[in-house]
Short mmCIF file of C-alpha atoms in Angstrom, two decimals:
data_model
loop_
_atom_site.label_atom_id
_atom_site.label_comp_id
_atom_site.label_asym_id
_atom_site.label_seq_id
_atom_site.Cartn_x
_atom_site.Cartn_y
_atom_site.Cartn_z
CA MET A 13 14.91 55.40 44.05
CA ALA A 14 13.32 53.64 41.11
CA ARG A 15 16.29 54.48 38.85
CA ARG A 16 18.78 53.15 41.44
CA SER A 17 16.89 49.85 41.72
CA ARG A 18 16.89 49.52 37.95
CA HIS A 19 20.65 50.11 37.80
CA ARG A 20 21.18 47.46 40.47
CA LEU A 21 19.12 44.94 38.52
CA LEU A 22 21.11 45.66 35.36
CA LEU A 23 24.40 45.17 37.23
CA LEU A 24 23.20 41.86 38.64
CA LEU A 25 22.19 40.66 35.17
CA LEU A 26 25.57 41.65 33.73
CA ARG A 27 27.39 39.77 36.50
CA TYR A 28 25.23 36.70 35.85
CA LEU A 29 26.08 36.79 32.15
CA VAL A 30 29.79 37.14 32.86
CA VAL A 31 29.71 34.16 35.22
CA ALA A 32 27.76 32.08 32.70
CA LEU A 33 30.17 32.89 29.88
CA GLY A 34 33.13 32.06 32.10
CA TYR A 35 31.56 28.69 32.94
CA HIS A 36 30.95 28.00 29.25
CA LYS A 37 34.54 28.85 28.33
CA ALA A 38 36.06 26.79 31.12
CA TYR A 39 34.25 23.61 30.19
CA GLY A 40 34.19 24.14 26.45
CA PHE A 41 30.53 23.27 25.65
CA SER A 42 29.66 24.30 22.10
CA ALA A 43 26.46 26.09 21.22
CA PRO A 44 23.80 23.88 19.59
CA LYS A 45 23.94 23.74 15.79
CA ASP A 46 21.20 23.57 13.24
CA GLN A 47 19.95 19.99 12.89
CA GLN A 48 20.73 18.18 9.67
CA VAL A 49 18.16 16.11 7.79
CA VAL A 50 19.43 13.26 5.63
CA THR A 51 17.01 11.53 3.26
CA ALA A 52 17.77 8.07 1.88
CA VAL A 53 15.88 5.43 -0.08
CA GLU A 54 15.48 2.06 1.61
CA TYR A 55 18.21 -0.48 0.69
CA GLN A 56 20.48 2.26 -0.64
CA GLU A 57 23.30 4.04 1.20
CA ALA A 58 23.32 7.13 3.42
CA ILE A 59 26.04 9.19 5.10
CA LEU A 60 25.55 10.65 8.57
CA ALA A 61 27.95 13.60 8.72
CA CYS A 62 29.27 15.00 11.96
CA LYS A 63 30.04 18.71 11.46
CA THR A 64 32.90 19.16 13.93
CA PRO A 65 36.53 20.32 13.75
CA LYS A 66 39.06 18.05 12.09
CA LYS A 67 39.88 14.79 13.80
CA THR A 68 42.99 14.71 15.94
CA VAL A 69 44.86 11.92 17.67
CA SER A 70 43.47 12.90 21.05
CA SER A 71 39.87 13.27 19.84
CA ARG A 72 37.26 10.91 21.21
CA LEU A 73 34.18 10.19 19.05
CA GLU A 74 30.84 8.67 19.99
CA TRP A 75 27.65 8.24 17.93
CA LYS A 76 24.31 7.63 19.62
CA LYS A 77 20.80 6.98 18.33
CA LEU A 78 18.24 9.01 20.26
CA GLY A 79 14.72 7.95 21.19
CA ARG A 80 12.91 6.51 24.17
CA SER A 81 16.20 4.87 25.07
CA VAL A 82 19.64 6.03 23.88
CA SER A 83 21.72 3.35 22.17
CA PHE A 84 25.35 3.47 21.06
CA VAL A 85 26.10 3.30 17.34
CA TYR A 86 29.83 4.02 17.51
CA TYR A 87 31.63 3.57 20.82
CA GLN A 88 35.26 2.95 21.79
CA GLN A 89 36.36 3.18 18.15
CA THR A 90 34.00 0.37 17.07
CA LEU A 91 30.63 0.29 15.32
CA GLN A 92 27.96 -1.30 17.47
CA GLY A 93 24.99 -3.61 16.80
CA ASP A 94 24.05 -4.53 13.24
CA PHE A 95 25.98 -1.50 11.97
CA LYS A 96 29.12 -3.64 12.27
CA ASN A 97 28.21 -5.56 9.10
CA ARG A 98 26.68 -2.81 6.95
CA ALA A 99 28.40 0.46 7.87
CA GLU A 100 31.86 2.00 7.94
CA MET A 101 33.53 5.07 9.46
CA ILE A 102 34.88 7.87 7.26
CA ASP A 103 36.63 10.25 9.69
CA PHE A 104 33.79 11.36 11.98
CA ASN A 105 31.05 10.28 9.53
CA ILE A 106 29.09 7.01 9.30
CA ARG A 107 28.42 5.52 5.88
CA ILE A 108 25.47 3.12 6.03
CA LYS A 109 25.70 0.80 3.02
CA ASN A 110 22.23 -0.75 3.24
CA VAL A 111 19.67 1.53 4.89
CA THR A 112 16.52 -0.04 6.36
CA ARG A 113 13.34 1.60 7.62
CA SER A 114 14.32 0.73 11.19
CA ASP A 115 17.35 3.04 10.84
CA ALA A 116 15.12 6.13 10.63
CA GLY A 117 15.44 8.47 13.60
CA LYS A 118 17.69 11.04 15.26
CA TYR A 119 21.44 10.52 15.73
CA ARG A 120 23.93 12.54 17.73
CA CYS A 121 27.69 12.64 17.37
CA GLU A 122 29.80 13.74 20.33
CA VAL A 123 33.46 14.71 19.89
CA SER A 124 35.56 15.50 22.94
CA ALA A 125 39.19 16.64 23.00
CA PRO A 126 41.45 18.26 25.60
CA SER A 127 42.00 21.99 25.32
CA GLU A 128 43.65 24.80 27.30
CA GLN A 129 40.35 25.53 29.08
CA GLY A 130 39.68 21.87 29.86
CA GLN A 131 37.77 19.13 28.04
CA ASN A 132 36.16 20.52 24.90
CA LEU A 133 32.91 18.87 23.76
CA GLU A 134 31.34 19.27 20.31
CA GLU A 135 27.89 17.88 19.48
CA ASP A 136 25.88 17.60 16.28
CA THR A 137 22.47 16.07 15.59
CA VAL A 138 21.39 14.36 12.36
CA THR A 139 17.87 13.20 11.46
CA LEU A 140 17.69 10.26 9.07
CA GLU A 141 14.50 9.88 7.01
CA VAL A 142 14.09 6.63 5.08
CA LEU A 143 11.87 6.62 2.01
CA VAL A 144 10.01 3.33 1.43
CA ALA A 145 8.23 2.21 -1.73
CA PRO A 146 4.61 1.01 -1.33
CA ALA A 147 3.82 -2.67 -0.95
CA VAL A 148 1.05 -4.37 -2.92
CA PRO A 149 -2.06 -2.58 -1.61
CA SER A 150 -5.02 -4.47 -0.19
CA CYS A 151 -8.08 -3.93 -2.37
CA GLU A 152 -11.72 -4.50 -1.36
CA VAL A 153 -14.01 -4.92 -4.40
CA PRO A 154 -17.53 -6.41 -4.01
CA SER A 155 -18.16 -9.31 -6.37
CA SER A 156 -21.77 -8.25 -7.02
CA ALA A 157 -23.98 -5.20 -6.58
CA LEU A 158 -27.50 -4.02 -7.42
CA SER A 159 -27.93 -1.09 -9.76
CA GLY A 160 -29.03 2.13 -8.12
CA THR A 161 -27.31 1.37 -4.81
CA VAL A 162 -24.26 2.99 -3.18
CA VAL A 163 -21.09 0.91 -3.58
CA GLU A 164 -17.63 1.70 -2.15
CA LEU A 165 -14.31 0.15 -3.20
CA ARG A 166 -11.32 0.47 -0.83
CA CYS A 167 -7.55 0.43 -1.36
CA GLN A 168 -4.84 0.77 1.32
CA ASP A 169 -1.07 0.46 1.77
CA LYS A 170 0.59 0.63 5.21
CA GLU A 171 4.29 0.56 4.29
CA GLY A 172 4.95 3.43 1.89
CA ASN A 173 6.83 6.52 3.10
CA PRO A 174 5.89 9.18 2.19
CA PRO A 175 2.24 8.02 2.23
CA PRO A 176 1.23 7.03 -1.31
CA GLU A 177 -1.57 8.35 -3.47
CA TYR A 178 -4.06 5.92 -5.00
CA THR A 179 -5.43 5.49 -8.50
CA TRP A 180 -8.18 3.10 -9.61
CA PHE A 181 -8.32 1.21 -12.92
CA LYS A 182 -11.30 -0.40 -14.65
CA ASP A 183 -10.49 -3.14 -17.18
CA GLY A 184 -6.90 -1.84 -17.24
CA ILE A 185 -7.92 1.76 -18.04
CA ARG A 186 -7.17 4.47 -15.50
CA LEU A 187 -10.23 6.19 -14.01
CA LEU A 188 -10.07 9.96 -13.95
CA GLU A 189 -10.19 11.73 -10.60
CA ASN A 190 -12.90 13.95 -12.09
CA PRO A 191 -15.23 11.55 -13.98
CA ARG A 192 -17.08 14.36 -15.77
CA LEU A 193 -14.00 15.03 -17.87
CA GLY A 194 -14.12 11.53 -19.35
CA SER A 195 -16.30 9.78 -21.90
CA GLN A 196 -20.08 10.28 -21.67
CA SER A 197 -20.62 6.53 -22.19
CA THR A 198 -19.36 5.69 -18.70
CA ASN A 199 -20.91 6.26 -15.31
CA SER A 200 -19.97 9.70 -13.96
CA SER A 201 -21.53 9.31 -10.52
CA TYR A 202 -18.40 8.04 -8.74
CA THR A 203 -16.04 9.99 -6.49
CA MET A 204 -12.38 9.03 -6.05
CA ASN A 205 -10.27 10.02 -3.03
CA THR A 206 -6.59 9.73 -3.99
CA LYS A 207 -5.47 10.24 -0.37
CA THR A 208 -7.59 7.54 1.32
CA GLY A 209 -7.91 5.18 -1.68
CA THR A 210 -11.73 4.98 -1.76
CA LEU A 211 -13.79 4.77 -4.94
CA GLN A 212 -17.49 5.35 -4.27
CA PHE A 213 -20.38 4.97 -6.72
CA ASN A 214 -23.30 7.06 -5.55
CA THR A 215 -25.69 5.20 -7.89
CA VAL A 216 -23.97 2.19 -9.42
CA SER A 217 -25.21 1.02 -12.83
CA LYS A 218 -24.70 -1.93 -15.18
CA LEU A 219 -22.12 0.19 -17.04
CA ASP A 220 -19.88 -0.13 -13.97
CA THR A 221 -19.55 -3.90 -14.38
CA GLY A 222 -15.89 -4.79 -14.92
CA GLU A 223 -12.51 -5.69 -13.39
CA TYR A 224 -11.12 -3.16 -10.92
CA SER A 225 -7.56 -2.75 -9.63
CA CYS A 226 -5.81 -0.09 -7.53
CA GLU A 227 -2.31 1.37 -7.71
CA ALA A 228 -0.41 2.92 -4.78
CA ARG A 229 2.36 5.35 -5.81
CA ASN A 230 4.83 7.65 -4.03
CA SER A 231 8.15 9.28 -4.91
CA VAL A 232 10.02 5.96 -4.49
CA GLY A 233 7.87 3.53 -6.48
CA TYR A 234 4.46 2.04 -7.12
CA ARG A 235 2.61 -1.27 -6.79
CA ARG A 236 -0.80 -2.48 -8.01
CA CYS A 237 -3.19 -5.06 -6.56
CA PRO A 238 -4.59 -7.89 -8.73
CA GLY A 239 -7.83 -7.06 -10.56
CA LYS A 240 -11.18 -8.14 -9.11
CA ARG A 241 -14.44 -8.30 -11.05
CA MET A 242 -17.59 -6.52 -9.90
CA GLN A 243 -20.90 -7.60 -11.48
CA VAL A 244 -23.76 -5.09 -11.38
CA ASP A 245 -27.29 -6.43 -12.01
CA ASP A 246 -30.68 -4.78 -12.21
CA LEU A 247 -33.19 -5.45 -9.45
CA ASN A 248 -35.42 -8.41 -10.54
CA ILE A 249 -38.87 -6.87 -9.93
CA SER A 250 -40.76 -9.68 -11.67
CA GLY A 251 -39.01 -12.31 -9.55
CA ILE A 252 -39.89 -10.46 -6.36
CA ILE A 253 -43.54 -10.14 -7.42
CA ALA A 254 -43.70 -13.85 -8.27
CA ALA A 255 -42.25 -14.78 -4.88
CA VAL A 256 -44.79 -12.57 -3.09
CA VAL A 257 -47.64 -14.16 -5.06
CA VAL A 258 -46.46 -17.68 -4.20
CA VAL A 259 -46.23 -16.84 -0.48
CA ALA A 260 -49.73 -15.31 -0.58
CA LEU A 261 -51.14 -18.43 -2.29
CA VAL A 262 -49.57 -20.71 0.32
CA ILE A 263 -51.05 -18.64 3.15
CA SER A 264 -54.48 -18.64 1.44
CA VAL A 265 -54.44 -22.45 0.95
CA CYS A 266 -53.54 -22.99 4.60
CA GLY A 267 -56.38 -20.68 5.70
CA LEU A 268 -58.92 -22.48 3.46
CA GLY A 269 -57.78 -25.82 4.86
CA VAL A 270 -58.40 -24.65 8.43
CA CYS A 271 -61.87 -23.35 7.50
CA TYR A 272 -62.77 -26.61 5.75
CA ALA A 273 -61.70 -28.64 8.80
CA GLN A 274 -63.83 -26.51 11.09
CA ARG A 275 -66.90 -26.88 8.83
CA LYS A 276 -66.51 -30.66 8.71
CA GLY A 277 -66.34 -30.72 12.50
CA TYR A 278 -62.93 -32.29 12.78
CA PHE A 279 -62.07 -30.07 15.69
CA SER A 280 -65.54 -30.65 17.40
CA LYS A 281 -65.28 -34.44 16.96
CA GLU A 282 -61.97 -34.42 18.65
CA THR A 283 -63.44 -32.42 21.55
CA SER A 284 -66.48 -34.75 21.96
CA PHE A 285 -64.19 -37.73 21.88
CA GLN A 286 -62.10 -36.20 24.67
CA LYS A 287 -65.32 -35.48 26.68
CA SER A 288 -66.67 -39.05 26.28
CA ASN A 289 -63.31 -40.46 27.23
CA SER A 290 -63.19 -38.36 30.40
CA SER A 291 -66.82 -39.30 31.35
CA SER A 292 -66.12 -43.02 30.95
CA LYS A 293 -63.11 -42.65 33.21
CA ALA A 294 -65.32 -40.94 35.82
CA THR A 295 -67.95 -43.76 35.65
CA THR A 296 -65.29 -46.41 36.10
CA MET A 297 -63.88 -44.58 39.11
CA SER A 298 -67.36 -44.33 40.75
CA GLU A 299 -68.02 -48.06 40.25
CA ASN A 300 -64.71 -48.91 41.81
CA ASP A 301 -65.49 -46.66 44.79
CA PHE A 302 -68.91 -48.37 45.25
CA LYS A 303 -67.36 -51.83 45.24
CA HIS A 304 -64.79 -50.72 47.75
CA THR A 305 -67.48 -49.29 50.07
CA LYS A 306 -69.58 -52.42 49.81
CA SER A 307 -66.73 -54.69 50.74
CA PHE A 308 -65.97 -52.47 53.69
CA ILE A 309 -69.57 -52.68 55.07
CA ILE A 310 -69.58 -56.47 54.77
#
């Protein structure tokens, strides 16, 4: 019984495959092809090739850009959008004369033609990658720092594709990624991250005073930010001590002044004056009350 059920399942699967192949042949849908990847440098040209049979008079060609929404690139034998002014058709292929970064993405060509089995449809997908040179990176360099502290310099570019790597320069001389391989006369406590663009001094010293600039570089090009000077000074211990002494003297003088005033009785005189003033007011009020009572009895 188990063998018979297995045979029946195999027969059903074979019938399903035959039906599916017959459907495929009748409508002429081609199997998906390997996706192409075209790489182009920004502002240069690129060719999007459609790998289909040769063009015939009855062939109908459409190019679409895929994404969140599908947009026509070539439709009804005419280039669409801004491709009208900077692209041309070469058989089934599109030659973009001036590639921009907004052109990057996936494209699909669709070629349909009548056949004996019906309408035959061929499809091909092309991915366009646009390489972009870095822009001038933004550099963050502190103008001043205290020796012995941790100082971090930052460099970043947001336009380069592929993402650039970063190199720091001091007074026009490139800093090594591994500072211990350089001269012993320079500070070797820094760490440089070429991926993120940070240059960190774990304990900055006066030797690190200078003009710093950063360069962003990828396979297309490179750009450098203007140099910025960082001044490193030692901590002024004598100045801090002098300031503390002055503040202590001011507090001492104020305390002595308060003690002197208390000894001279300035605070007690003020209190006795307030008491005499309040007693005189009370006497005046009692006299006024007596006069008022006397006039009432009369």
